[in-house]
mmCIF file of C-alpha atoms in Angstrom:
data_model
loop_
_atom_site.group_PDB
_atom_site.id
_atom_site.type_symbol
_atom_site.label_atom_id
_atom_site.label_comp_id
_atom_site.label_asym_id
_atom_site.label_seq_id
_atom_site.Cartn_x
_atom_site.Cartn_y
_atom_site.Cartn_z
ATOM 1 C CA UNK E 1 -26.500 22.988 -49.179
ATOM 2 C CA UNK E 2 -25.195 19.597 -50.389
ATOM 3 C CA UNK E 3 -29.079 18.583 -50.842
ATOM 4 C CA UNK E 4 -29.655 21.743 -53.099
ATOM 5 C CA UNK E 5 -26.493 20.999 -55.199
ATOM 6 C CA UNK E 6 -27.540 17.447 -55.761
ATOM 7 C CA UNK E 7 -31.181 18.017 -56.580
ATOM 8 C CA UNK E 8 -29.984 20.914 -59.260
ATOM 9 C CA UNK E 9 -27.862 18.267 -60.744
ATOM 10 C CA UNK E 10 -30.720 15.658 -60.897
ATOM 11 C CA UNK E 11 -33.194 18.093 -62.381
ATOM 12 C CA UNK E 12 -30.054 19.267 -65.088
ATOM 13 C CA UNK E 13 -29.722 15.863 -66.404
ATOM 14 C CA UNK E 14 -33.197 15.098 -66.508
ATOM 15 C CA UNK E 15 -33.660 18.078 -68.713
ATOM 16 C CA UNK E 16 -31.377 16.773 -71.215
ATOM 17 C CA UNK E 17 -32.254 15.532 -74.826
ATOM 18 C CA UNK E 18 -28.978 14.308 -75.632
ATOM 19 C CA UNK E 19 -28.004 10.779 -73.795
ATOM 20 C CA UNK E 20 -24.318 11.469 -74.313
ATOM 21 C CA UNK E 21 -24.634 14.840 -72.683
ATOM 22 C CA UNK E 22 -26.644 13.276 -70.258
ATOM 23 C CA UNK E 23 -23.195 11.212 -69.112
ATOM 24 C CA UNK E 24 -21.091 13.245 -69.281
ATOM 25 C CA UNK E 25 -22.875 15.793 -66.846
ATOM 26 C CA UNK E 26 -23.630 12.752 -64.639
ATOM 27 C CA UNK E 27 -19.197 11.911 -64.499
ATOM 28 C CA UNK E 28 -18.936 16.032 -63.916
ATOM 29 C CA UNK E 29 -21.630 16.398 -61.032
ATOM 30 C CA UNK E 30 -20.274 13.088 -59.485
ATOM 31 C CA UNK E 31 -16.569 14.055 -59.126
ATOM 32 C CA UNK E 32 -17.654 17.636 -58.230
ATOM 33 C CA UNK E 33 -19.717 15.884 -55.138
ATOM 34 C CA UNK E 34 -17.216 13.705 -54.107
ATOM 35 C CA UNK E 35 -14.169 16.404 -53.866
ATOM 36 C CA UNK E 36 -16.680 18.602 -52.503
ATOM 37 C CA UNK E 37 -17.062 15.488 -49.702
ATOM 38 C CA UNK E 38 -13.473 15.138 -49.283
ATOM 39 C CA UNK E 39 -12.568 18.749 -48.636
ATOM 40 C CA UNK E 40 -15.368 18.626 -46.105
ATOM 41 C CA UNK E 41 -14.167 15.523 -45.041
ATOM 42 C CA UNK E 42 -10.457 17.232 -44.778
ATOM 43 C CA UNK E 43 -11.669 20.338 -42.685
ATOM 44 C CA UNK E 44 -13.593 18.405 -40.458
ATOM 45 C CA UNK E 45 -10.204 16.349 -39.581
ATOM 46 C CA UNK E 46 -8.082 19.007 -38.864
ATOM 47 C CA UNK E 47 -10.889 21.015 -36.817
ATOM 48 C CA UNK E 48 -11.199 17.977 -34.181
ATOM 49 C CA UNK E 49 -7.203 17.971 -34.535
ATOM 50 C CA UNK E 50 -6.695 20.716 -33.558
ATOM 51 C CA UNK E 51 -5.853 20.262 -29.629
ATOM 52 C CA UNK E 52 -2.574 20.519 -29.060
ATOM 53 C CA UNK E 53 -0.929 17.965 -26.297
ATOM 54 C CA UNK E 54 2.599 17.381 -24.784
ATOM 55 C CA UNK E 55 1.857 14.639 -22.447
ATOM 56 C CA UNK E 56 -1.327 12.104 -21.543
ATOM 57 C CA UNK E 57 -0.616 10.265 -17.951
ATOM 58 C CA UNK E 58 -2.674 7.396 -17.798
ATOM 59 C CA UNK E 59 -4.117 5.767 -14.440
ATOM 60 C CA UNK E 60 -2.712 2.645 -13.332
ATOM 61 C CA UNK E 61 0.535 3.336 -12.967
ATOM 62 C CA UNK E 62 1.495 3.385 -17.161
ATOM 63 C CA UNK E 63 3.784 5.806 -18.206
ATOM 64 C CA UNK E 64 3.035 8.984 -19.550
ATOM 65 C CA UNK E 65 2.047 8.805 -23.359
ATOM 66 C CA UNK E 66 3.535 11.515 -25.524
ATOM 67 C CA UNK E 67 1.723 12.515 -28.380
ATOM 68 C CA UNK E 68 1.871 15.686 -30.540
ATOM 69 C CA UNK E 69 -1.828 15.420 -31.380
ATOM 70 C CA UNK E 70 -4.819 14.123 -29.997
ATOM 71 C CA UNK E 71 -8.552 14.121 -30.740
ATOM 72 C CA UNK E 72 -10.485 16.555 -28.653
ATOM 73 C CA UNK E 73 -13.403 14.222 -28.501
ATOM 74 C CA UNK E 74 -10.570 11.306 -27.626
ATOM 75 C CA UNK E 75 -9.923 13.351 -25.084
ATOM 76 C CA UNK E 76 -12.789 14.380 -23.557
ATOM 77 C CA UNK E 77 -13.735 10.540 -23.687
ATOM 78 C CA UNK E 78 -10.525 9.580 -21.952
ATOM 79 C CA UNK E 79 -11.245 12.610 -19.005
ATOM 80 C CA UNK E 80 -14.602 10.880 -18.868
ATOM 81 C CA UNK E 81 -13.709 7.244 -18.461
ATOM 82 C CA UNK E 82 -11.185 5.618 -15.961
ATOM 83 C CA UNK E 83 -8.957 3.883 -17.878
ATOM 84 C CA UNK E 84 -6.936 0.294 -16.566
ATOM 85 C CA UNK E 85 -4.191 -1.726 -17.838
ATOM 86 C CA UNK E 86 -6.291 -3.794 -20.120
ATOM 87 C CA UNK E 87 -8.221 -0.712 -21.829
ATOM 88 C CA UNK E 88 -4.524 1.304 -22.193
ATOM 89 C CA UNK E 89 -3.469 -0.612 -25.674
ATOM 90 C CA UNK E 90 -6.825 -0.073 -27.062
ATOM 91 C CA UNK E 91 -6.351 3.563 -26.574
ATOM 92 C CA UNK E 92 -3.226 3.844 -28.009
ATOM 93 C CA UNK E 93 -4.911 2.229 -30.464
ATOM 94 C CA UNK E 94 -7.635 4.837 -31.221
ATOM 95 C CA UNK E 95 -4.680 7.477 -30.824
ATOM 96 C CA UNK E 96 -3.083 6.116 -33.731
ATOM 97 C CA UNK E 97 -6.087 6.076 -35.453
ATOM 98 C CA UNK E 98 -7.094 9.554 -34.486
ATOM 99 C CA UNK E 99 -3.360 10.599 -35.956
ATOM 100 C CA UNK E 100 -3.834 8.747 -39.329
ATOM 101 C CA UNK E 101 -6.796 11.025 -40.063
ATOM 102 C CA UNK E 102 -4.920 13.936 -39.488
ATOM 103 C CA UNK E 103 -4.489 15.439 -43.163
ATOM 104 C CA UNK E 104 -1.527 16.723 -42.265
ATOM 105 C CA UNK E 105 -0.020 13.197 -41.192
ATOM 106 C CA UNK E 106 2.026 14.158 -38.513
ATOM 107 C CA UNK E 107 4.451 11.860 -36.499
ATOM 108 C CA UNK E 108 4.085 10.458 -33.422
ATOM 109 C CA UNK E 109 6.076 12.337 -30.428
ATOM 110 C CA UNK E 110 9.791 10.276 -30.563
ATOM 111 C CA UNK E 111 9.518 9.729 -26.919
ATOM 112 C CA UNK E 112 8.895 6.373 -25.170
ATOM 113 C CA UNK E 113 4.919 5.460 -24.307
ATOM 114 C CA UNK E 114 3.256 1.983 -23.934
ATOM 115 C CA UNK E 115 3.557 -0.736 -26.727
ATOM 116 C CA UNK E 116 -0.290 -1.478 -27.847
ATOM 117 C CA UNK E 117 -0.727 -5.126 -28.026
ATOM 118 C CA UNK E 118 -2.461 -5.631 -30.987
ATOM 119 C CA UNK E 119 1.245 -4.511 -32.589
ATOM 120 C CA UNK E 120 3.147 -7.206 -30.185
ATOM 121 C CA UNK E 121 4.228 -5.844 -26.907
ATOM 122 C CA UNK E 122 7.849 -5.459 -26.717
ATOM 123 C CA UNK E 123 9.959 -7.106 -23.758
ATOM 124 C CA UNK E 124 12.228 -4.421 -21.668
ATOM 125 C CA UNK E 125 15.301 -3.586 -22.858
ATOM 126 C CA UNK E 126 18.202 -5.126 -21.125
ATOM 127 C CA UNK E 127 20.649 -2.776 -22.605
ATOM 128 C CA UNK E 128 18.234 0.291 -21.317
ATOM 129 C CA UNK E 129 17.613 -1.123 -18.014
ATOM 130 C CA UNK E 130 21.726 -1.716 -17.009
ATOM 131 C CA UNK E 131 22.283 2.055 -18.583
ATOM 132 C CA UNK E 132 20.156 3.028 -15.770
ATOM 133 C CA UNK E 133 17.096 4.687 -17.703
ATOM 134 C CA UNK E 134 14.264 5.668 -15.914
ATOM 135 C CA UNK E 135 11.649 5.013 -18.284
ATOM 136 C CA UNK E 136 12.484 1.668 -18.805
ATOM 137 C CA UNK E 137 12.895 0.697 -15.515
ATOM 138 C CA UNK E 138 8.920 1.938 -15.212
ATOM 139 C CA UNK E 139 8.484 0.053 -18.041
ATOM 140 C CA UNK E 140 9.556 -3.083 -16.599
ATOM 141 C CA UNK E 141 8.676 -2.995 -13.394
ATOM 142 C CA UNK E 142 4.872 -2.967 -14.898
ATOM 143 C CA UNK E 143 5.782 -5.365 -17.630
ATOM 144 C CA UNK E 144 6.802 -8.148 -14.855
ATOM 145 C CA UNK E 145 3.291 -6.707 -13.056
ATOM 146 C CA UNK E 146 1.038 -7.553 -15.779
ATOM 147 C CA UNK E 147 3.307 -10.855 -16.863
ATOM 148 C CA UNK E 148 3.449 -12.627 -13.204
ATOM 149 C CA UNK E 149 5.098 -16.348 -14.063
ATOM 150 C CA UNK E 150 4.133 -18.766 -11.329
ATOM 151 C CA UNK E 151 6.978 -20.830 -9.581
ATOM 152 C CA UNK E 152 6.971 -24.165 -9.291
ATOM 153 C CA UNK E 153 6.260 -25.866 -6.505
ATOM 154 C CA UNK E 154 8.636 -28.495 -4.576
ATOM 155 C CA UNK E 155 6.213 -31.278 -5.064
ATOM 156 C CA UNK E 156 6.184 -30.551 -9.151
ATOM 157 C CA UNK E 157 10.034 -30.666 -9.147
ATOM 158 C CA UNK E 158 9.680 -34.384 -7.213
ATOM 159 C CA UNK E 159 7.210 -35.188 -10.254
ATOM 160 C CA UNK E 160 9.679 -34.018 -13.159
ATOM 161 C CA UNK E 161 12.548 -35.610 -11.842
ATOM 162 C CA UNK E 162 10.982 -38.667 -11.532
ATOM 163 C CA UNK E 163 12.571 -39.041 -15.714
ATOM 164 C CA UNK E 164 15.741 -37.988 -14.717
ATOM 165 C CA UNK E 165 16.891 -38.378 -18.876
ATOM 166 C CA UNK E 166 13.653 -36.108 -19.698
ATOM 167 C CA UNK E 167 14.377 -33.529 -17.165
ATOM 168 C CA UNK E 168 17.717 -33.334 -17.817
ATOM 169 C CA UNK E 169 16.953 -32.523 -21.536
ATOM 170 C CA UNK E 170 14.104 -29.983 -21.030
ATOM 171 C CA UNK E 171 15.681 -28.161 -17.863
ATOM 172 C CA UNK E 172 18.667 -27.307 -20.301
ATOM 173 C CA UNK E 173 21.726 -28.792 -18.168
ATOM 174 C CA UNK E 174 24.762 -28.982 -19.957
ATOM 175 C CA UNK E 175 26.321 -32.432 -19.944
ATOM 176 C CA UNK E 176 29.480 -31.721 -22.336
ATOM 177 C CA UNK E 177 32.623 -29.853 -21.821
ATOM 178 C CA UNK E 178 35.734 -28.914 -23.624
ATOM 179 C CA UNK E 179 39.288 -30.429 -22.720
ATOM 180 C CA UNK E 180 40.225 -27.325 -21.154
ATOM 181 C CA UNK E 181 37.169 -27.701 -18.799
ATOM 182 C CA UNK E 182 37.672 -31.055 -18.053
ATOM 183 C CA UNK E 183 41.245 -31.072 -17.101
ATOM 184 C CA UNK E 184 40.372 -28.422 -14.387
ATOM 185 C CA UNK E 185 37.443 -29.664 -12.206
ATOM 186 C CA UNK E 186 35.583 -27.521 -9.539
ATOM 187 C CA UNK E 187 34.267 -27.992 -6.429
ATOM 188 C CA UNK E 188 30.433 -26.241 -5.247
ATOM 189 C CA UNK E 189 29.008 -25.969 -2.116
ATOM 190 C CA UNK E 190 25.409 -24.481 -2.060
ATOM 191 C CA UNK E 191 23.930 -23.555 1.146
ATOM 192 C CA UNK E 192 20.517 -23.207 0.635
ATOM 193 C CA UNK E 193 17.013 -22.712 2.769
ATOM 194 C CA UNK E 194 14.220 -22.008 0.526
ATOM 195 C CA UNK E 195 13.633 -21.590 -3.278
ATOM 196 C CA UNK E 196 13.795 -24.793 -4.961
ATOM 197 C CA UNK E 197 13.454 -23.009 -8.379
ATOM 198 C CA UNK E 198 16.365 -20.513 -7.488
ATOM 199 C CA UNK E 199 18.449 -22.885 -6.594
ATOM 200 C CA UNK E 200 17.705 -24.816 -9.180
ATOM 201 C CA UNK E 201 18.117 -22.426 -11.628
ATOM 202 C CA UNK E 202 22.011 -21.861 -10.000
ATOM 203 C CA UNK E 203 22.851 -25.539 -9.989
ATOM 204 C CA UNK E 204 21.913 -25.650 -13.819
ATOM 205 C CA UNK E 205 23.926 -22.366 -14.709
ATOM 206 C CA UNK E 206 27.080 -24.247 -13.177
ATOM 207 C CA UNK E 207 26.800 -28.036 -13.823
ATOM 208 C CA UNK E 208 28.955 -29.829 -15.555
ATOM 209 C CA UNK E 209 29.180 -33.524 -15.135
ATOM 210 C CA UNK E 210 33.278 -33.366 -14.089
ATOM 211 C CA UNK E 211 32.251 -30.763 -11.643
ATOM 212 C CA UNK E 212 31.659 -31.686 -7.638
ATOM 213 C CA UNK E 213 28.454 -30.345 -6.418
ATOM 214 C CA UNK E 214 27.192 -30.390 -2.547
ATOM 215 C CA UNK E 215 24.354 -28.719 -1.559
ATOM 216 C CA UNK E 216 23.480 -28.622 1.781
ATOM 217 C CA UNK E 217 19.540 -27.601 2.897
ATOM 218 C CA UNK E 218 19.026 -25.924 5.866
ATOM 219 C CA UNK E 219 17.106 -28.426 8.309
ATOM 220 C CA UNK E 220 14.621 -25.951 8.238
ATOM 221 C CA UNK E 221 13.863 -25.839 5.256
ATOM 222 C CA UNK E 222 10.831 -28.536 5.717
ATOM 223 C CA UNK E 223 10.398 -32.138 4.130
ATOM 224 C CA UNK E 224 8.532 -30.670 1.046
ATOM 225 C CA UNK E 225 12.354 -28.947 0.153
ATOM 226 C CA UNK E 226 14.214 -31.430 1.029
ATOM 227 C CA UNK E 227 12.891 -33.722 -0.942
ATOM 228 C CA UNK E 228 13.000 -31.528 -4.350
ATOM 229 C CA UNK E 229 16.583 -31.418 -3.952
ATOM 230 C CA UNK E 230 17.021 -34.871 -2.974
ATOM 231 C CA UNK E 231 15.021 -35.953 -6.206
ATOM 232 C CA UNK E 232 17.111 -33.327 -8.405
ATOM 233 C CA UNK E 233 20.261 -33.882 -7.037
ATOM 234 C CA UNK E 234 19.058 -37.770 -7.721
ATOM 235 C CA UNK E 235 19.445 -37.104 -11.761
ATOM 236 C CA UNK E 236 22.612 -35.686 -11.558
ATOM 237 C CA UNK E 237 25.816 -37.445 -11.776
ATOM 238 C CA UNK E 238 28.208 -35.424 -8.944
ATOM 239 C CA UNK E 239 25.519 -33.620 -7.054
ATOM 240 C CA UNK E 240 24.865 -34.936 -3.774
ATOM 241 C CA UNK E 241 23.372 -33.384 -0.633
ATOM 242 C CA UNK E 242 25.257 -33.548 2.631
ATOM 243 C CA UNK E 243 25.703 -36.156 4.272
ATOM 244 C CA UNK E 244 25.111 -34.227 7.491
ATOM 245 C CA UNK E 245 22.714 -31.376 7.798
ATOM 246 C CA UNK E 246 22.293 -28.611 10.799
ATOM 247 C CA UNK E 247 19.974 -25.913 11.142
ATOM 248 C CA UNK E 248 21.405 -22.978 9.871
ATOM 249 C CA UNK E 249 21.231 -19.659 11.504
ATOM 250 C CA UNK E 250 22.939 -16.247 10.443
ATOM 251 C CA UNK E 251 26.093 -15.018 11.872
ATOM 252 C CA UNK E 252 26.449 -18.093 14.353
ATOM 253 C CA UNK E 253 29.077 -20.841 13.568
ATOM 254 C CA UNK E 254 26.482 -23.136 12.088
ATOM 255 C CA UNK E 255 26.919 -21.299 8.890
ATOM 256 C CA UNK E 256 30.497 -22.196 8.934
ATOM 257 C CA UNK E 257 29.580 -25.805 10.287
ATOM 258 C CA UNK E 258 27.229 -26.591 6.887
ATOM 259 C CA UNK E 259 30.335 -25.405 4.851
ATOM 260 C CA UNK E 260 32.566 -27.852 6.580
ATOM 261 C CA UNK E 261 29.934 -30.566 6.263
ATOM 262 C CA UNK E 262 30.130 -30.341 2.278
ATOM 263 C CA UNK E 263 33.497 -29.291 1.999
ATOM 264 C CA UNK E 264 34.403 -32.911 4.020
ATOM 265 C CA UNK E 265 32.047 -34.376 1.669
ATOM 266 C CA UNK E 266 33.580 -33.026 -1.938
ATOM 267 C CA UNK E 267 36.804 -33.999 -0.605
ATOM 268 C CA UNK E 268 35.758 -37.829 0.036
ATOM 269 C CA UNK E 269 34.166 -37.681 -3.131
ATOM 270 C CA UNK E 270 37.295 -36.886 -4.730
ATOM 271 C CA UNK E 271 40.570 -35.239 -4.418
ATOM 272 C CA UNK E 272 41.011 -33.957 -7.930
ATOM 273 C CA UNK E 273 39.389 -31.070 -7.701
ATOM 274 C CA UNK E 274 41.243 -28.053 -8.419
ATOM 275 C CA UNK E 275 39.160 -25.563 -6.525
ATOM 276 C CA UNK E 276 36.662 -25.094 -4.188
ATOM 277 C CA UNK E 277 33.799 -22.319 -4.436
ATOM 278 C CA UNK E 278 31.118 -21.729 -1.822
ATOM 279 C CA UNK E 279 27.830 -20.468 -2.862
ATOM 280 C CA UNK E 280 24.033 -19.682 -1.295
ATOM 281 C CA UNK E 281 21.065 -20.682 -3.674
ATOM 282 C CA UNK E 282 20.338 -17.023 -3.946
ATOM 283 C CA UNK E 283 23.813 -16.072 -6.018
ATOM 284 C CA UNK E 284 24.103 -16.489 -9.802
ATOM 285 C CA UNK E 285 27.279 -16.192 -11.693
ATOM 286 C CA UNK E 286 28.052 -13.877 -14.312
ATOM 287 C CA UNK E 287 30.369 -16.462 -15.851
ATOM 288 C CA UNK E 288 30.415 -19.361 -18.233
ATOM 289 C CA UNK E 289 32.030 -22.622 -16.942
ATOM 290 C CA UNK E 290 34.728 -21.507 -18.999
ATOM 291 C CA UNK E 291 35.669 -18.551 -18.202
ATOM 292 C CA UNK E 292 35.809 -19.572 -14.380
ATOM 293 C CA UNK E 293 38.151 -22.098 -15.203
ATOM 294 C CA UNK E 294 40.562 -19.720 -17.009
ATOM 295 C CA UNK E 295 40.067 -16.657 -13.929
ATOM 296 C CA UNK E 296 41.282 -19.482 -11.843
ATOM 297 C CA UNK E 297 44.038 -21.136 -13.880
ATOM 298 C CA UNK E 298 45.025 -17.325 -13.680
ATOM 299 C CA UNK E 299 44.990 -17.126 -9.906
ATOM 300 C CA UNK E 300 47.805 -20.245 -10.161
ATOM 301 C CA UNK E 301 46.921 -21.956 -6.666
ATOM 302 C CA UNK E 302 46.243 -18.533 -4.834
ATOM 303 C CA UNK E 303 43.014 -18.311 -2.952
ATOM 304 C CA UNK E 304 40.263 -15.558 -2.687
ATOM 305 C CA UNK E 305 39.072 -15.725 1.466
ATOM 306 C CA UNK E 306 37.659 -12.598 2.451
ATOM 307 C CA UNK E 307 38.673 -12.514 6.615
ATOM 308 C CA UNK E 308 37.535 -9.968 9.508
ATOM 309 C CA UNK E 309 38.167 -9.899 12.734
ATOM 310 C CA UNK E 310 35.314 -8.537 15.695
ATOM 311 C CA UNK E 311 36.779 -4.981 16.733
#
């Protein structure tokens, strides 16, 4: 039909005497052709449109993809083909594109579905995940999947430490305090048996250089261990490790015996020390340096010992 229309036009203008009629026919019979195109072009659209869908789940564990629209030939491609984790943003992808040529230019479902890289892939939402949603719990739990960060080894943490200045700068260890701080010193112990990069992490989130700091590791841990926290402890003015170490096993009284070891020690180190606070290297605190220091100034010399006695 299209053919027909375009060969009547030629055979129109070619008939003509007049050149100025001859132009004007040709600017008439070209926008009648191209909204002719575009309606075509329109119709077509909204016939693949049509297909109405609630919710795509995709293989590999992503989360279900909620779309008010989608492609019939999208999705007869997507039945077709088994889709992974690396070809799930490119579909998004081509359902975005498939919506944008909607003439109708509907909005995407306002439900949650999976960020397509090519727009920048979003990190979980802290505030989401601690209000206990679902979805972006899922949405983590494949995030950290797909993003797997490699710990460092013992031996690398021997290497760094080797520039005690540079690792103290690029681990992030705060060496300053306020008066407040400093007039009210603390005393850790840290029992630890594996996880340099844990414990690590732990030491660095309550450092400060008027703090006391005695870790003792768990004979064993292995000489690989023991000699990461030898050469960290090494950098740091007030950590130590024990000066006596035993091999630590649950519920026995050689879990009490380590504490004694490095509570003997932070005493000998020195008495000015206003409190003492026993961790493992798999606790974190919730707290600045700060704020410990005023909970305890607030407990005015009482202690926290949590007792129990075998039935």
């Amino acid at each position: 039909m299209v053919k027909g229309m375009i060969q009547r036009g030629v055979n129109a203008l070619c008939q003509s005497p007049n050149h100025r009629v001859l132009r004007q026919r040709l600017l008439v019979t070209g926008f009648f052709l191209l909204t002719l195109l575009v309606i075509m072009a329109r119709l077509d659209a909204e016939a693949d449109l049509r297909l109405e869908a609630n919710t795509l789940v995709l293989p590999g564990g992503f989360p279900a993809l909620h779309v008010n629209n989608v492609s019939a030939k999208l999705l007869s491609s997507l039945q077709q083909h088994s889709l992974t984790r690396t070809t799930a943003p490119l579909v998004v992808r081509d359902l975005k594109m498939a919506k944008l040529a909607n003439a109708q230019k509907r909005k995407w479902a306002k439900s949650h579905f999976v960020p397509p890289l090519w727009r920048g892939e979003k990190r979980p939402s802290c505030a989401r995940l601690i209000s206990g949603d679902v979805m972006e719990q899922a949405r983590a739990k494949d995030f950290m999947e797909r993003h797997k960060r490699l710990e460092k080894t013992p031996l690398e943490y021997v290497r760094e430490a080797r520039n005690c200045s540079r690792f103290i700068e690029e681990r992030g260890y705060i060496m300053a305090a306020t008066p407040e701080e400093r007039s009210f010193p603390i005393a850790y112990s840290i029992m630890m048996y594996t996880g340099v990069e844990q414990t690590e992490r732990l030491l660095r989130a309550i450092y400060r250089p008027h703090n006391y700091h005695c870790i003792h590791v768990d004979l064993k841990s292995g000489e690989e261990i023991m000699a990461a926290m030898r050469a960290i402890a090494g950098c740091l003015p007030n950590v130590f490790i024990a000066s006596r170490l035993n091999k630590v096993y649950w519920a026995t009284y050689s879990s009490l015996e380590a504490l004694l070891f490095c509570m003997d020690d932070l005493w000998k180190a020195s008495g000015t020390w206003k409190y003492y606070i026993n961790l493992t290297g798999q606790e974190f605190p919730l707290k600045t340096n700060l704020q410990i220091v005023r909970i305890l100034q607030a407990l005015n010399g009482s202690n926290i010992v949590d007792a129990s006695t075998d039935p």
